Coordinates of C-alpha atoms in Angstrom, one line a residue:
K181 CA 0.0 0.0 0.0
K182 CA 1.4 3.4 -1.0
K183 CA 2.0 5.9 1.7
R184 CA 1.0 9.5 1.3
M185 CA 3.6 11.4 -0.8
I186 CA 5.1 14.4 0.9
L187 CA 6.6 17.4 -1.0
Y188 CA 10.1 18.6 0.0
D189 CA 12.1 21.6 -1.1
L190 CA 15.1 19.3 -1.4
I191 CA 15.9 15.6 -1.2
I192 CA 19.5 14.5 -0.5
V193 CA 20.4 11.0 -1.6
G194 CA 23.3 9.7 0.4
A195 CA 24.3 10.0 4.0
G196 CA 28.0 10.1 3.7
I197 CA 30.2 13.1 4.4
T198 CA 29.0 15.0 1.3
G199 CA 25.3 14.6 1.9
L200 CA 25.4 15.1 5.7
S201 CA 27.6 18.2 5.5
A202 CA 25.1 19.7 3.0
A203 CA 22.2 18.9 5.3
R204 CA 24.2 20.3 8.3
Y205 CA 24.8 23.6 6.4
L206 CA 21.0 23.9 5.8
S207 CA 20.3 23.2 9.5
K208 CA 22.7 26.0 10.6
H209 CA 21.9 28.6 7.9
H210 CA 18.5 27.8 6.4
P211 CA 16.4 25.7 8.9
E212 CA 13.2 26.8 7.0
I213 CA 14.1 24.7 4.0
K214 CA 12.3 21.4 4.1
F215 CA 14.5 18.4 3.2
K216 CA 14.9 14.7 3.7
I217 CA 17.9 12.4 3.4
L218 CA 17.5 9.0 1.7
E219 CA 20.3 6.5 2.4
A220 CA 20.6 3.2 0.6
R221 CA 22.5 1.5 3.4
D222 CA 21.5 0.8 7.0
R223 CA 24.1 3.2 8.2
V224 CA 25.7 6.6 7.6
G225 CA 29.3 7.2 6.5
G226 CA 29.5 6.1 2.9
R227 CA 33.0 5.0 2.1
T228 CA 34.1 5.5 5.8
L229 CA 33.3 2.6 8.0
N230 CA 34.2 1.6 11.6
Q231 CA 34.4 -1.9 13.0
T232 CA 34.3 -2.4 16.8
V233 CA 36.6 -5.2 17.8
S234 CA 36.5 -6.9 21.3
L235 CA 39.8 -8.5 22.4
P236 CA 40.3 -10.4 25.7
L237 CA 42.4 -8.8 28.4
S238 CA 43.8 -12.1 29.5
S239 CA 43.8 -15.8 28.6
D240 CA 41.1 -16.6 31.3
K241 CA 37.8 -17.7 29.8
D242 CA 36.1 -15.2 32.1
S243 CA 38.4 -12.4 31.1
D244 CA 37.1 -8.9 30.5
Y245 CA 37.4 -7.5 27.0
L246 CA 39.1 -4.5 25.5
T247 CA 37.0 -2.7 22.9
T248 CA 38.7 -0.8 20.1
I249 CA 37.5 0.9 16.9
I250 CA 39.2 0.1 13.6
D251 CA 38.8 1.9 10.3
I252 CA 37.9 -0.4 7.5
G253 CA 37.3 2.4 5.0
G254 CA 38.7 5.8 4.4
Q255 CA 40.5 7.2 7.4
W256 CA 43.2 9.8 6.7
I257 CA 43.3 13.5 7.5
G258 CA 46.2 15.9 6.8
P259 CA 47.2 18.9 9.0
T260 CA 46.5 21.3 6.1
Q261 CA 42.9 20.0 5.5
K262 CA 41.5 22.9 7.4
N263 CA 37.8 22.4 6.6
I264 CA 37.7 18.9 8.1
H265 CA 39.6 20.0 11.2
E266 CA 37.1 22.8 11.7
L267 CA 34.2 20.4 11.3
I268 CA 35.7 18.0 13.8
Q269 CA 36.3 20.8 16.3
Q270 CA 32.6 21.9 16.0
L271 CA 31.4 18.3 16.4
E272 CA 33.7 17.3 19.2
G273 CA 33.9 20.6 21.1
N274 CA 36.6 20.7 23.8
N275 CA 37.5 17.1 23.2
N276 CA 38.9 18.0 19.7
S277 CA 42.6 17.6 20.6
S278 CA 42.1 14.1 22.0
V279 CA 40.4 12.6 19.0
F280 CA 43.4 12.7 16.6
I281 CA 45.9 9.9 16.4
E282 CA 49.2 10.9 14.8
Q283 CA 50.3 8.2 12.5
T284 CA 54.0 7.3 12.6
W285 CA 55.7 6.1 9.4
A286 CA 58.9 4.2 10.2
T287 CA 60.3 2.7 7.0
R288 CA 63.1 0.3 6.5
K289 CA 65.3 3.2 5.4
D290 CA 64.7 4.8 8.8
K291 CA 66.0 1.7 10.5
Y292 CA 62.6 1.1 12.1
A293 CA 63.5 -2.2 13.9
G294 CA 62.1 -2.1 17.4
Q295 CA 60.0 1.0 16.7
P296 CA 56.3 1.3 16.3
G297 CA 54.8 2.6 13.1
L298 CA 56.1 0.2 10.5
Y299 CA 55.4 1.2 6.9
E300 CA 56.3 -1.0 3.9
A301 CA 55.6 -0.3 0.2
L302 CA 56.9 -3.6 -1.1
R303 CA 59.4 -3.6 -3.9
V304 CA 61.7 -6.0 -5.6
K305 CA 64.6 -4.2 -4.1
S306 CA 65.4 -0.9 -2.5
L307 CA 66.1 2.1 -4.7
T308 CA 69.6 3.4 -5.2
M309 CA 70.3 7.1 -4.6
E310 CA 70.3 7.7 -8.3
E311 CA 66.9 6.0 -8.7
E312 CA 65.5 7.9 -5.7
Q313 CA 66.6 11.2 -7.3
E314 CA 64.9 10.3 -10.6
V315 CA 61.6 9.6 -8.7
I316 CA 61.9 13.0 -6.9
E317 CA 62.6 14.8 -10.1
M318 CA 59.6 13.2 -11.9
N319 CA 57.3 14.1 -9.1
K320 CA 58.5 17.7 -9.3
R321 CA 57.9 17.6 -13.0
L322 CA 54.4 16.4 -12.6
D323 CA 53.7 19.1 -10.0
Q324 CA 54.9 21.7 -12.5
M325 CA 52.7 20.3 -15.2
A326 CA 49.7 20.4 -12.8
L327 CA 50.3 24.1 -12.2
E328 CA 49.8 24.7 -15.9
I329 CA 46.2 23.8 -15.4
P330 CA 44.4 27.1 -14.5
S331 CA 41.7 25.4 -12.4
V332 CA 40.4 22.0 -11.4
Q333 CA 37.0 23.0 -12.5
E334 CA 38.0 24.0 -16.1
P335 CA 41.2 22.1 -16.9
F336 CA 40.9 22.8 -20.7
K337 CA 40.6 26.5 -20.4
D338 CA 43.9 28.3 -21.2
C339 CA 45.9 25.1 -21.0
A340 CA 47.3 24.2 -24.4
M341 CA 48.5 20.7 -23.3
A342 CA 45.4 19.5 -21.5
K343 CA 43.8 17.7 -24.5
E344 CA 47.2 16.0 -25.3
W345 CA 47.6 14.9 -21.6
D346 CA 44.1 13.4 -21.6
Q347 CA 44.9 11.2 -24.6
I348 CA 47.4 9.1 -22.7
S349 CA 47.6 7.3 -19.4
V350 CA 49.9 8.4 -16.6
G351 CA 51.5 5.0 -16.9
E352 CA 52.3 5.5 -20.6
Y353 CA 53.7 8.9 -19.8
L354 CA 56.0 7.5 -17.1
E355 CA 57.1 4.7 -19.3
K356 CA 58.3 7.1 -21.9
N357 CA 60.0 9.6 -19.6
V358 CA 61.5 7.5 -16.8
Q359 CA 64.8 5.9 -17.6
Q360 CA 65.4 3.4 -14.7
K361 CA 63.2 0.4 -14.2
N362 CA 63.2 0.6 -10.4
S363 CA 62.3 4.3 -10.5
L364 CA 59.4 3.5 -12.8
Q365 CA 58.2 0.7 -10.5
E366 CA 58.3 3.2 -7.6
L367 CA 56.3 5.8 -9.4
F368 CA 53.7 3.2 -10.5
L369 CA 53.5 2.1 -6.8
E370 CA 52.8 5.6 -5.7
I371 CA 49.9 6.0 -8.2
I372 CA 48.4 2.6 -7.3
T373 CA 48.6 3.4 -3.6
L374 CA 47.0 6.9 -4.0
T375 CA 44.3 6.0 -6.5
A376 CA 43.7 2.2 -6.1
C377 CA 44.0 2.0 -9.9
N378 CA 46.7 0.7 -12.2
P379 CA 48.5 3.7 -13.8
D380 CA 47.9 2.4 -17.4
R381 CA 44.1 2.9 -16.8
V382 CA 44.3 6.5 -15.4
S383 CA 44.3 9.6 -17.6
L384 CA 47.5 11.6 -17.2
L385 CA 45.3 14.7 -17.2
Y386 CA 43.2 13.3 -14.4
W387 CA 46.3 12.6 -12.3
L388 CA 47.5 16.2 -12.8
I389 CA 44.1 17.5 -11.8
L390 CA 44.3 15.4 -8.6
L391 CA 47.7 17.0 -7.9
R392 CA 46.3 20.4 -8.7
S393 CA 43.5 19.9 -6.2
V394 CA 46.0 19.5 -3.4
P395 CA 47.3 22.8 -2.0
G396 CA 51.0 22.2 -2.0
G397 CA 51.0 19.4 -4.6
Y398 CA 52.6 16.0 -4.4
V399 CA 54.6 16.6 -1.3
L400 CA 51.4 16.9 0.7
L401 CA 50.1 13.6 -0.7
D402 CA 53.1 11.9 0.7
D403 CA 53.1 9.8 3.9
G404 CA 55.7 11.9 5.6
L405 CA 55.4 14.6 8.2
N406 CA 52.4 16.9 7.5
G407 CA 51.3 14.7 4.6
A408 CA 47.8 13.7 3.8
Q409 CA 48.1 10.5 5.8
H410 CA 49.3 12.3 9.0
Y411 CA 46.2 11.8 11.3
R412 CA 43.4 9.3 11.8
L413 CA 40.6 9.5 14.4
K414 CA 40.5 7.7 17.7
N415 CA 36.8 7.0 17.2
G416 CA 37.1 6.2 13.6
A417 CA 36.4 8.3 10.5
Q418 CA 32.8 7.1 10.3
N419 CA 32.2 9.0 13.6
I420 CA 32.3 12.3 11.7
S421 CA 29.1 11.2 9.9
I422 CA 27.6 9.7 13.0
L423 CA 28.0 13.0 14.9
M424 CA 26.6 15.0 12.0
A425 CA 23.6 12.6 11.8
N426 CA 23.0 12.9 15.5
E427 CA 22.9 16.7 15.3
L428 CA 20.3 16.5 12.5
K429 CA 18.2 14.0 14.4
N430 CA 18.2 16.2 17.4
Q431 CA 17.0 19.2 15.4
Y432 CA 14.6 17.6 13.0
G433 CA 13.7 14.2 14.5
S434 CA 14.9 10.7 14.0
D435 CA 13.2 10.3 10.6
V436 CA 15.2 13.1 8.9
I437 CA 17.4 10.3 7.5
Q438 CA 15.6 7.3 6.0
F439 CA 17.8 4.2 5.9
S440 CA 17.7 1.2 3.6
Q441 CA 16.0 3.3 0.9
P442 CA 18.1 3.0 -2.3
V443 CA 16.5 5.1 -5.0
T444 CA 15.6 3.0 -8.1
S445 CA 13.8 5.7 -10.2
V446 CA 13.4 9.4 -10.6
R447 CA 10.6 10.8 -12.7
Y448 CA 10.4 14.5 -13.7
H449 CA 7.0 15.9 -14.6
D450 CA 5.3 19.3 -14.3
S451 CA 8.3 20.8 -12.4
L452 CA 8.4 18.0 -9.8
L453 CA 10.8 15.1 -9.3
T454 CA 9.2 11.9 -7.9
L455 CA 11.6 9.4 -6.4
T456 CA 10.8 5.7 -5.9
T457 CA 12.9 3.6 -3.5
V458 CA 13.6 -0.1 -3.7
S459 CA 10.6 -0.9 -1.5
S460 CA 8.4 0.5 -4.3
C461 CA 5.8 1.4 -1.7
Q462 CA 7.4 4.7 -0.8
Q463 CA 7.6 7.7 -3.0
Y464 CA 9.0 11.2 -2.3
A465 CA 8.4 14.4 -4.3
T466 CA 10.7 17.3 -4.5
H467 CA 11.6 20.4 -6.6
R468 CA 15.3 19.7 -6.2
L469 CA 17.4 16.6 -5.9
F470 CA 21.0 16.4 -4.5
L471 CA 22.7 13.1 -5.4
A472 CA 25.5 13.0 -2.9
M473 CA 27.2 10.0 -4.4
S474 CA 29.9 9.1 -7.0
P475 CA 28.9 9.8 -10.6
T476 CA 29.5 6.1 -11.4
L477 CA 26.3 5.3 -9.4
L478 CA 24.0 7.4 -11.8
K479 CA 23.6 4.3 -13.9
S480 CA 21.9 2.5 -11.0
I481 CA 18.9 4.8 -11.2
Q482 CA 16.3 4.9 -13.9
F483 CA 15.5 8.5 -15.0
T484 CA 12.3 9.6 -16.8
P485 CA 12.9 11.4 -19.1
S486 CA 16.4 9.9 -19.6
L487 CA 19.3 11.9 -18.4
P488 CA 21.2 13.9 -21.1
L489 CA 23.5 11.6 -23.0
D490 CA 26.7 13.2 -21.6
Y491 CA 25.7 12.3 -18.0
Q492 CA 24.8 8.8 -19.0
K493 CA 28.3 8.4 -20.7
L494 CA 30.0 10.0 -17.7
S495 CA 28.5 7.4 -15.4
V496 CA 29.9 4.5 -17.4
T497 CA 33.2 6.2 -18.4
M498 CA 34.5 7.0 -14.9
F499 CA 35.4 3.9 -12.9
M500 CA 36.0 3.3 -9.2
G501 CA 39.3 2.4 -7.7
H502 CA 39.6 -1.2 -6.4
C503 CA 40.7 -1.7 -2.9
I504 CA 40.6 -4.5 -0.4
K505 CA 41.5 -3.4 3.1
T506 CA 42.8 -6.0 5.5
I507 CA 43.6 -5.7 9.2
F508 CA 45.4 -8.6 11.0
I509 CA 45.7 -8.4 14.8
Y510 CA 48.5 -10.2 16.6
K511 CA 49.7 -10.6 20.2
I512 CA 53.2 -9.5 19.5
P513 CA 54.7 -7.0 17.0
F514 CA 57.1 -9.5 15.4
W515 CA 57.8 -7.2 12.5
R516 CA 59.7 -4.9 14.9
R517 CA 62.3 -7.5 15.9
H518 CA 65.9 -6.4 15.7
D519 CA 67.1 -9.8 14.7
R520 CA 64.8 -10.4 11.8
Q521 CA 66.3 -10.5 8.3
P522 CA 64.0 -8.5 6.0
K523 CA 63.4 -10.0 2.6
Q524 CA 64.4 -7.9 -0.4
V525 CA 63.9 -10.4 -3.1
E526 CA 61.1 -11.0 -5.6
D527 CA 59.6 -13.7 -3.4
A528 CA 58.6 -11.0 -0.9
L529 CA 56.0 -9.8 -3.5
R530 CA 54.5 -13.2 -4.0
G531 CA 51.6 -12.4 -1.6
P532 CA 48.5 -10.3 -2.2
V533 CA 49.6 -7.2 -0.2
Y534 CA 51.9 -4.5 -1.6
N535 CA 51.3 -1.8 1.0
I536 CA 51.6 -2.5 4.7
Y537 CA 51.4 -0.3 7.8
E538 CA 51.1 -0.7 11.5
I539 CA 48.2 0.7 13.4
D540 CA 48.3 1.5 17.1
L541 CA 45.6 -0.2 19.2
H542 CA 46.6 1.9 22.2
D543 CA 46.7 -0.9 24.8
Q544 CA 50.2 -2.4 24.5
M545 CA 48.5 -5.8 24.5
Y546 CA 47.6 -6.2 20.9
Y547 CA 49.2 -5.0 17.6
A548 CA 47.9 -4.8 14.1
L549 CA 49.0 -4.6 10.5
T550 CA 46.9 -3.1 7.8
G551 CA 47.5 -4.5 4.4
L552 CA 46.1 -2.9 1.2
I553 CA 45.4 -4.7 -2.0
D554 CA 44.8 -2.2 -4.8
G555 CA 44.1 -2.0 -8.5
D556 CA 43.9 -5.0 -10.8
L557 CA 45.2 -7.3 -8.0
A558 CA 42.2 -6.4 -5.9
K559 CA 39.9 -7.4 -8.8
Y560 CA 41.6 -10.8 -8.8
W561 CA 41.3 -11.4 -5.0
C562 CA 37.6 -10.3 -5.0
K563 CA 36.9 -13.5 -7.0
R564 CA 38.7 -15.7 -4.5
S565 CA 37.5 -16.9 -1.1
E566 CA 38.3 -15.0 2.0
H567 CA 39.9 -18.1 3.5
E568 CA 42.3 -18.2 0.5
L569 CA 43.1 -14.5 0.8
T570 CA 43.8 -14.5 4.6
T571 CA 45.9 -17.7 4.3
S572 CA 48.0 -16.1 1.6
I573 CA 48.5 -12.9 3.6
I574 CA 49.5 -14.8 6.7
A575 CA 52.1 -16.7 4.7
Q576 CA 53.3 -13.5 3.1
Y577 CA 53.9 -11.8 6.5
Q578 CA 55.5 -14.9 7.9
Y579 CA 58.0 -15.0 5.0
L580 CA 58.6 -11.2 4.8
Y581 CA 59.3 -10.9 8.6
N582 CA 60.8 -14.3 9.2
S583 CA 58.2 -15.4 11.7
Q584 CA 55.6 -18.1 12.3
E585 CA 53.1 -15.9 14.1
I586 CA 49.4 -16.4 13.4
P587 CA 46.9 -13.5 13.8
I588 CA 44.3 -13.8 16.6
K589 CA 41.8 -11.9 14.4
T590 CA 41.5 -11.0 10.7
I591 CA 39.3 -8.4 9.2
V592 CA 38.7 -8.1 5.4
Q593 CA 36.7 -5.4 3.7
Y594 CA 36.0 -5.9 0.0
W595 CA 35.1 -2.4 -1.2
P596 CA 34.7 -3.4 -4.9
N597 CA 31.9 -5.7 -3.7
E598 CA 30.0 -2.9 -1.9
Q599 CA 26.8 -2.4 -3.9
F600 CA 26.4 1.2 -3.0
S601 CA 30.0 2.2 -3.4
G602 CA 31.3 -0.1 -6.2
G603 CA 34.9 0.4 -5.0
C604 CA 37.2 2.8 -3.2
Y605 CA 38.9 5.3 -2.8
A606 CA 37.2 7.3 -5.5
A607 CA 36.2 7.2 -9.2
V608 CA 38.8 8.3 -11.8
F609 CA 38.8 9.1 -15.5
P610 CA 40.5 6.9 -18.1
P611 CA 42.4 8.4 -21.1
N612 CA 40.1 10.6 -23.3
G613 CA 37.3 10.5 -20.6
L614 CA 37.8 14.1 -19.4
S615 CA 37.9 15.5 -23.0
Q616 CA 34.5 13.9 -23.8
Y617 CA 32.5 14.1 -20.5
G618 CA 34.5 16.1 -18.0
S619 CA 32.6 19.3 -18.7
V620 CA 29.4 17.9 -17.0
L621 CA 31.1 16.5 -13.9
R622 CA 30.2 19.5 -11.8
K623 CA 27.3 20.8 -13.9
P624 CA 23.8 20.4 -12.5
I625 CA 21.1 18.8 -14.7
Q626 CA 18.3 20.9 -16.0
F627 CA 15.3 19.2 -17.7
D628 CA 13.6 20.8 -20.7
G629 CA 11.0 23.3 -19.6
S630 CA 12.5 23.9 -16.2
K631 CA 13.4 27.4 -15.1
N632 CA 16.2 26.2 -12.8
P633 CA 18.5 23.2 -12.5
N634 CA 16.8 20.1 -11.1
I635 CA 19.5 17.7 -10.1
W636 CA 23.0 18.3 -8.6
I637 CA 25.6 15.6 -8.2
A638 CA 28.5 16.0 -5.7
S639 CA 31.0 13.8 -4.0
T640 CA 34.7 13.7 -3.3
E641 CA 35.1 13.2 -7.1
T642 CA 33.7 16.6 -7.8
A643 CA 35.7 18.4 -5.2
L644 CA 37.8 21.5 -6.1
E645 CA 40.3 20.7 -3.3
W646 CA 41.6 17.3 -2.0
I647 CA 39.9 15.1 -4.6
S648 CA 39.4 11.5 -3.2
Y649 CA 39.9 12.6 0.4
M650 CA 37.3 13.2 3.1
A651 CA 38.2 16.9 3.0
G652 CA 37.2 16.8 -0.7
A653 CA 33.8 15.2 0.1
L654 CA 33.2 18.0 2.7
E655 CA 34.2 20.8 0.3
A656 CA 31.9 19.3 -2.5
G657 CA 29.0 19.1 -0.1
E658 CA 29.2 22.6 1.3
R659 CA 29.9 24.2 -2.0
T660 CA 27.0 22.4 -3.8
I661 CA 24.4 23.1 -1.2
K662 CA 25.2 26.8 -1.5
E663 CA 24.5 26.6 -5.2
I664 CA 21.2 24.8 -4.6
I665 CA 20.1 27.4 -2.0
K666 CA 20.3 30.1 -4.6
T667 CA 17.5 28.4 -6.6
I668 CA 15.1 28.2 -3.6

């Protein structure tokens, strides 16, 4: 039986950082605007997700348990990402300083044995000084190329090289311009780690736009001091969305966010948009629709009339990064041992994980390694059983760190298999994609006969700063809602 259809000024689809930050802006500055948030999942947070883990405090069967929160989605915050710092301060109040955890990055080069904060980007062998210098010079060169792009929003305007850069992949460009094999491998590893995509699939222009969106360029994308991976949150990154959602519920009531309501169809008729959710017994009517989700998800909704062709093509041309995030918890940090003999041969790469870092559980009783599987390798392991994957990673760690330790708990998050994300960290453009459809990425949709735009799409992919980061999702949400308000 169909429920009574209520008319809203605005409906926001998606209760991640973008959608919730937009709703929060409305609540603070325009509480008179009537809106509703529809979320496909049974939770808030989008591509951020916490998992609470309980671990025994002793071996006694009646032991009390330690509870800790682990990020199994996006988690990083850089010191220069001012917007997300300000939001956390507003949400946490006086507790702001205690919520940040400073990530330490102790690499093999830093003689990390015995220290917390292990970080490994696995290679066939370490770089020579000459190879390291070539990597540094190429990153500087890419930064300079990015500065030739006048703006993230209009990369083709007044940039003579933009079209040429979009015709090739960043992988192809590096293969032509990097002389030493190990330097090339290192640069490929950087791009896979930062995009969760193989470099031969990513437009060179897209990579330059991503760099251009970072105030300070590549150096601030790095894992080092003050880099984009400097902080994580004690209560997990999803807590940002949880706190925003709680604010909205306190102001508007618990039903301001409707969960488990994936939108299946949107119909435009007589100046109104009618949304139908998967339950088919619930419909919502609105004058304006804010799709706070990746453009790749547009193809999951049936629009009547059909979306303009460029938006349809945009949805199938962009593609999500592929990332499997694994966390293995151990009783001892065997990777810190002074006497271990680190492997620097090709056999060290025989396992699934190419990127490993230690996370601090803050109890000195348990220790954890996060292992990332990115790009085409993640596609492969998404088709294998979880048992096969965890067994392979255990063997890889045992070989790499000369140990026979077995984890007491393993956590695996398959982001490519998430129906309402389709991958992680963010969607990217392949070669020639920006030239053909990039112009509509941040452009609202206006149906024939309408005086104003009807549909806006925003997410970290449409950010003007910090594309693919939480700070980017926040920027996109707040900027887009301000555009929408002008039409109300």
